Coordinates of N, CA and C in Angstrom, one line a residue:
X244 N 118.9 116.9 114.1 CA 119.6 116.6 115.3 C 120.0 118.0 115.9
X245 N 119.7 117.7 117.2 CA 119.9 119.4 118.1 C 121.4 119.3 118.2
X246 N 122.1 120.4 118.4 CA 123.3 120.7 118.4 C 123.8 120.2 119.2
X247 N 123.4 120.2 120.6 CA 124.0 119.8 122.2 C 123.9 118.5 121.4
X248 N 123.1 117.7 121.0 CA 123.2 115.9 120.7 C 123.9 115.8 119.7
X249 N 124.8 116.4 118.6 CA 125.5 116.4 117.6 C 126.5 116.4 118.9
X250 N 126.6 116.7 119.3 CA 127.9 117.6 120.2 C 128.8 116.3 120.5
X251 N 127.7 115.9 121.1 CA 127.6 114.4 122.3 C 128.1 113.5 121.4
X252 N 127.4 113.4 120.2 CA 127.9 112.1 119.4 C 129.2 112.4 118.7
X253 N 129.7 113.1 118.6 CA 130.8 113.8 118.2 C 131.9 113.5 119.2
X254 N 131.9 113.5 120.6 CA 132.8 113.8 121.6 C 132.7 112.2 121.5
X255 N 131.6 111.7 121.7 CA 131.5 109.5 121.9 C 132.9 109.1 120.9
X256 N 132.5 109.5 119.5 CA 133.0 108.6 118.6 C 134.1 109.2 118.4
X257 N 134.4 110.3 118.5 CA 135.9 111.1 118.8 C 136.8 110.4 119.7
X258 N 135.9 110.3 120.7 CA 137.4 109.8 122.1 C 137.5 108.2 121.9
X259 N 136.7 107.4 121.2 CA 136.8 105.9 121.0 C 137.8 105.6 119.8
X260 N 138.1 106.7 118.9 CA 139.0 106.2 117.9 C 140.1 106.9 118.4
X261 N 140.4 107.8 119.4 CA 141.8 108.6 119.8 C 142.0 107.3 120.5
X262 N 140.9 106.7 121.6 CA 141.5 105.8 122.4 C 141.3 104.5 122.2
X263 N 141.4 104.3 120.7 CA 141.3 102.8 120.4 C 140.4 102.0 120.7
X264 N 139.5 102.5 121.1 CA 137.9 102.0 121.8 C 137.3 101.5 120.4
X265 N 137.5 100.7 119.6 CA 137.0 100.3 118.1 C 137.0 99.2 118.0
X266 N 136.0 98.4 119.0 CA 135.6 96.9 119.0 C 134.7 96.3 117.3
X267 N 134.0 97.4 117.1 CA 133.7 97.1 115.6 C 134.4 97.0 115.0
X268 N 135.9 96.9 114.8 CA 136.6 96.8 113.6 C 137.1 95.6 113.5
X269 N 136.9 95.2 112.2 CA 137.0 93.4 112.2 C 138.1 93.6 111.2
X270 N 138.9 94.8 111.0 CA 140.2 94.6 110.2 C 139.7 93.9 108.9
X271 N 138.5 94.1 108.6 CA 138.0 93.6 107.0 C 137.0 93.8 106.7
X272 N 136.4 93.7 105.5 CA 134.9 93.8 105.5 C 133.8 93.2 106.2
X273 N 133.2 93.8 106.3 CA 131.7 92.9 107.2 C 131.1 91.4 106.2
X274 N 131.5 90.3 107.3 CA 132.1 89.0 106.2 C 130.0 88.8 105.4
X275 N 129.2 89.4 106.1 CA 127.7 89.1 105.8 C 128.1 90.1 103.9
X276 N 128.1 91.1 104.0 CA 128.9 91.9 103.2 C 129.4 91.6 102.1
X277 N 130.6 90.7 102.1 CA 131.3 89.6 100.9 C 130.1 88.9 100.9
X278 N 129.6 87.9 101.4 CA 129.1 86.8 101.1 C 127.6 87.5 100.3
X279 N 126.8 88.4 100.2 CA 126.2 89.3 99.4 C 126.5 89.6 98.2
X280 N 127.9 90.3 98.5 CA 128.9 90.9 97.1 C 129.0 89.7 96.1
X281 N 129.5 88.8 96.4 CA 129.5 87.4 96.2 C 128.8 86.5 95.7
X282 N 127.4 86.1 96.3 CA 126.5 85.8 95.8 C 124.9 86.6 95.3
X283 N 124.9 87.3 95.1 CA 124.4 88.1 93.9 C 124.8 89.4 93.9
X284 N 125.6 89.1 93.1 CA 126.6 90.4 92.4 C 125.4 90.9 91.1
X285 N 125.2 90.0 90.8 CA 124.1 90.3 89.2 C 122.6 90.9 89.6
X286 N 122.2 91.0 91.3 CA 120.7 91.7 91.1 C 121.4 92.7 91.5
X287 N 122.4 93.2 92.5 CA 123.1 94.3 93.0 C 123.6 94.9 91.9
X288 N 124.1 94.4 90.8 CA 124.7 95.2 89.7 C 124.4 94.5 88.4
X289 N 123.5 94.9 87.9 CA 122.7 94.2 86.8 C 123.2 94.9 85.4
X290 N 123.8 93.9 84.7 CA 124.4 94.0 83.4 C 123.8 95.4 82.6
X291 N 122.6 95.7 82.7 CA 121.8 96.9 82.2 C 122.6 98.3 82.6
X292 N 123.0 98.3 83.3 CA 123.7 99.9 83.9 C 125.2 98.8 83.9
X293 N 126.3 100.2 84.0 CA 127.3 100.2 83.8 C 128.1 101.0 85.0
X294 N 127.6 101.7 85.5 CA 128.0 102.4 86.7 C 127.3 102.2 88.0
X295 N 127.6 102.2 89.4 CA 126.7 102.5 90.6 C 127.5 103.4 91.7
X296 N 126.4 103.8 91.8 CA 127.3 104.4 93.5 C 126.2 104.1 94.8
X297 N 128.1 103.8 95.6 CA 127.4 103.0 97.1 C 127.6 104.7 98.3
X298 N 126.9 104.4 99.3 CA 126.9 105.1 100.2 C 127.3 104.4 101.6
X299 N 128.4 105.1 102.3 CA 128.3 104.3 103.4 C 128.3 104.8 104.5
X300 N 127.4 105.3 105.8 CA 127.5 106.1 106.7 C 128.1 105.5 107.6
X301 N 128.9 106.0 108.6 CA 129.6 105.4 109.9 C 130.7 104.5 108.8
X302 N 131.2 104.7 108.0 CA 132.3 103.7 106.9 C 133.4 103.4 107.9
X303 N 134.1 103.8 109.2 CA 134.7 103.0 109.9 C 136.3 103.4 109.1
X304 N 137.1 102.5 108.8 CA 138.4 102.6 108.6 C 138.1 102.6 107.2
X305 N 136.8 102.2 106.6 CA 136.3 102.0 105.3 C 136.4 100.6 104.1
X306 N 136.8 99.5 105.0 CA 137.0 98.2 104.9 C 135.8 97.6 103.8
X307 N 134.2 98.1 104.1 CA 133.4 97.6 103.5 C 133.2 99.0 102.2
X308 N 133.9 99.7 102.2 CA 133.9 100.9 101.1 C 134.8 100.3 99.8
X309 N 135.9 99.5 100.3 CA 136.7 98.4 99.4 C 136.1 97.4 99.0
X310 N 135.4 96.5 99.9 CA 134.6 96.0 99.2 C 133.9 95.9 97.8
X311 N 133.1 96.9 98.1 CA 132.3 97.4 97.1 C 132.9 98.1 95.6
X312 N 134.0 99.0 96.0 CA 134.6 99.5 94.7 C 135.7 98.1 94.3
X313 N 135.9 97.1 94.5 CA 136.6 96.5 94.2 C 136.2 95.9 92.9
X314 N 134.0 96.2 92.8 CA 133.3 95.5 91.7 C 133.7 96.3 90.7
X315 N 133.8 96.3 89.4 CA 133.7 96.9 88.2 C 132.4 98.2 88.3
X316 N 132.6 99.2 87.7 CA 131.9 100.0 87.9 C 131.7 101.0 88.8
X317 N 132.0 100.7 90.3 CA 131.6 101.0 91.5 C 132.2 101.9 92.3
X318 N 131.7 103.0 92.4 CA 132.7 104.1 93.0 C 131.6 104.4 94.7
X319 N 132.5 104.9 95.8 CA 131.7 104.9 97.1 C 132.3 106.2 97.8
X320 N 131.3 106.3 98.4 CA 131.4 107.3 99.1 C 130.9 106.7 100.7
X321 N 132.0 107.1 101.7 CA 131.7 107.0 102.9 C 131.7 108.1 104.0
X322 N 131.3 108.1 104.8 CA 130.9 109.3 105.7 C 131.0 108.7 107.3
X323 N 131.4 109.8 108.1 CA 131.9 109.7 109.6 C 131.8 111.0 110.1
X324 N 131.6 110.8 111.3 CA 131.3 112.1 112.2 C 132.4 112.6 112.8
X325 N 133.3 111.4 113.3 CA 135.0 111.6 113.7 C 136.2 112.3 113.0
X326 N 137.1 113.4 113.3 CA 137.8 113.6 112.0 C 138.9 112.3 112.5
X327 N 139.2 111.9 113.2 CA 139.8 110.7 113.7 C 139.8 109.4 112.7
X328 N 138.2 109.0 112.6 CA 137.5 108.1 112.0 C 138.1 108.5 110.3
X329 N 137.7 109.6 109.8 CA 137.7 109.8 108.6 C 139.4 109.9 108.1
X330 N 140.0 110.1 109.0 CA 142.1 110.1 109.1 C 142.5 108.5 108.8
X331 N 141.5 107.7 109.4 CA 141.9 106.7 109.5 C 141.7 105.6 108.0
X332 N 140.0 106.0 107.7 CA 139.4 105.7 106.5 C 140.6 106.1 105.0
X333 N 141.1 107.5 105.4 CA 141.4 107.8 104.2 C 142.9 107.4 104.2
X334 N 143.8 106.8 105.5 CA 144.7 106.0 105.5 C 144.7 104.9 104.6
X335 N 143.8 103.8 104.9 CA 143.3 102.5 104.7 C 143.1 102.5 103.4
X336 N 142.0 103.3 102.8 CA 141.7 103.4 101.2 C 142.7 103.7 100.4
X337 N 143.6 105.3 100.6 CA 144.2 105.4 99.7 C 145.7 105.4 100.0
X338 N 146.4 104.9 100.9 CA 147.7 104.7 101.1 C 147.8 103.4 101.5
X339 N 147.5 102.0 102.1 CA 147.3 101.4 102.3 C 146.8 100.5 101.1
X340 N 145.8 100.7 100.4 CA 145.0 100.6 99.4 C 145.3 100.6 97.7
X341 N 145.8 101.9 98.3 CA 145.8 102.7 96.7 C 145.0 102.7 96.3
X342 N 143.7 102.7 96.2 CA 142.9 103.0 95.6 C 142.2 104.7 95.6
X343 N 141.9 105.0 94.2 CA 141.7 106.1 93.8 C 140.7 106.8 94.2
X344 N 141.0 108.2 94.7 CA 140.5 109.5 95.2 C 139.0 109.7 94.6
X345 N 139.0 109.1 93.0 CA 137.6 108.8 92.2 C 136.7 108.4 92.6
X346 N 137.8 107.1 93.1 CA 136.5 105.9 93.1 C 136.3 105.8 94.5
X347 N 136.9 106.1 95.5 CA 136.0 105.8 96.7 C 136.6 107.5 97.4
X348 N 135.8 108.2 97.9 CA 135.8 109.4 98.7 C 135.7 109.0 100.6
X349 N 135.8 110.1 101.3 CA 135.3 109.6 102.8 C 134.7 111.0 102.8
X350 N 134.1 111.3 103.5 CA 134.0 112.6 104.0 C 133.7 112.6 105.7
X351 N 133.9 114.0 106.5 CA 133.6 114.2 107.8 C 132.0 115.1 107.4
X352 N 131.2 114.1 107.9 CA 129.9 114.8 107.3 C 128.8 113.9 108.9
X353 N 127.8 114.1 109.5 CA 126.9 113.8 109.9 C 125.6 113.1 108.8
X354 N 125.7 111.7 108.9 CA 124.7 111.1 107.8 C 123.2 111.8 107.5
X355 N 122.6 112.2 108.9 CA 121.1 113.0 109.1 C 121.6 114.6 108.5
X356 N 122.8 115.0 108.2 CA 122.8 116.1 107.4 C 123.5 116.2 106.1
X357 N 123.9 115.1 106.1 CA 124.3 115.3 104.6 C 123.8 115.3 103.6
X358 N 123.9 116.1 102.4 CA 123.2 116.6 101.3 C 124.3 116.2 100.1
X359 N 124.2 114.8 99.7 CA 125.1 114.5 98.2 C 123.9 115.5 96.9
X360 N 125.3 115.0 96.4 CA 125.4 116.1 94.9 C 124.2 115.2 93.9
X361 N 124.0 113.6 94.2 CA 123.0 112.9 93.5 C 123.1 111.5 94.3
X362 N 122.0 111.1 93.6 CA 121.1 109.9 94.8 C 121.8 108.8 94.5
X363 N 122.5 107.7 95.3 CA 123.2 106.6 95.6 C 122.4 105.4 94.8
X364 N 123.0 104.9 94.5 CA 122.4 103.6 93.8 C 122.4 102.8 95.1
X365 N 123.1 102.6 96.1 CA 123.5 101.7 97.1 C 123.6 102.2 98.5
X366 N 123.0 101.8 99.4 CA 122.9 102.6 101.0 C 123.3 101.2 101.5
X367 N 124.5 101.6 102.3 CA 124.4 99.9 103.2 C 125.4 100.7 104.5
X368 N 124.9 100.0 105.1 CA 125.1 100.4 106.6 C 124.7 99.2 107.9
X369 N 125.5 98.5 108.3 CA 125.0 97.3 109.3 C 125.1 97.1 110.8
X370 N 125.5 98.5 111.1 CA 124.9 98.8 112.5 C 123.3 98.5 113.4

C-alpha cells in the first residue's frame, strides 16, 4: 500500500470512530459468527490440539475477538488502523470484559503490513 493511500485510509476510519460514524457496530458479535462458534466448534477446534490462535483484522470494538477467546484454549489477536478504533477495542476487552492481556491483544497495525511473531490458526474477518 502506497503511503498517500495508507494516509487516506487512516484519515476514513479515524474520523468515523471520533465521529461515531460506526454503523457496523452491532454492539456484539457478528451473530453468522456465534452461530459457527456454536455449531461446529469440534472442526474449528478439534480435540487433537489444545491451543489456537485467531486473527482479526479491522476487530472493531473487538466484540467478535470475545467471541472466540471465550472457547477454551483460544487466545486472539486483533488489529485496526484507527488509534481511536484500537482505544476503543482495548476498552471493551479488558475493562469492560476483563478479559486478559494474554488472551486476547489489539494492536494499531495495517493488516497488508503486519508481520506476527507466528502463523494464526484462525483468520476471520467478514467485511
Amino acid at each position: 500500500m502506497t503511503d498517500i493511500k495508507a494516509h487516506v485510509n487512516l484519515e476514513r476510519w479515524e474520523s468515523a470512530w471520533q465521529e461515531g460514524r460506526t454503523g457496523w457496530d452491532l454492539g456484539n458479535a457478528t451473530p453468522a459468527l456465534l452461530s459457527v462458534l456454536q455449531s461446529h466448534e469440534s472442526v474449528l477446534f478439534p480435540a487433537s490440539k489444545s491451543q489456537w490462535s485467531v486473527l482479526i483484522p479491522g476487530c472493531g470494538r473487538g466484540y467478535d475477538l470475545a467471541a472466540f477467546v471465550a472457547k477454551k484454549g483460544v487466545s486472539a489477536v486483533g488489529l485496526d488502523i484507527s488509534p481511536t478504533g484500537v482505544a476503543e477495542a482495548d476498552k471493551e476487552l479488558h475493562q469492560v470484559r476483563g478479559l486478559s492481556r494474554e488472551t486476547v491483544q489489539v494492536h494499531l497495525a495495517d493488516f497488508f503490513e503486519f508481520s506476527p511473531s507466528a502463523p494464526f490458526d484462525i483468520i476471520f474477518d467478514h467485511t
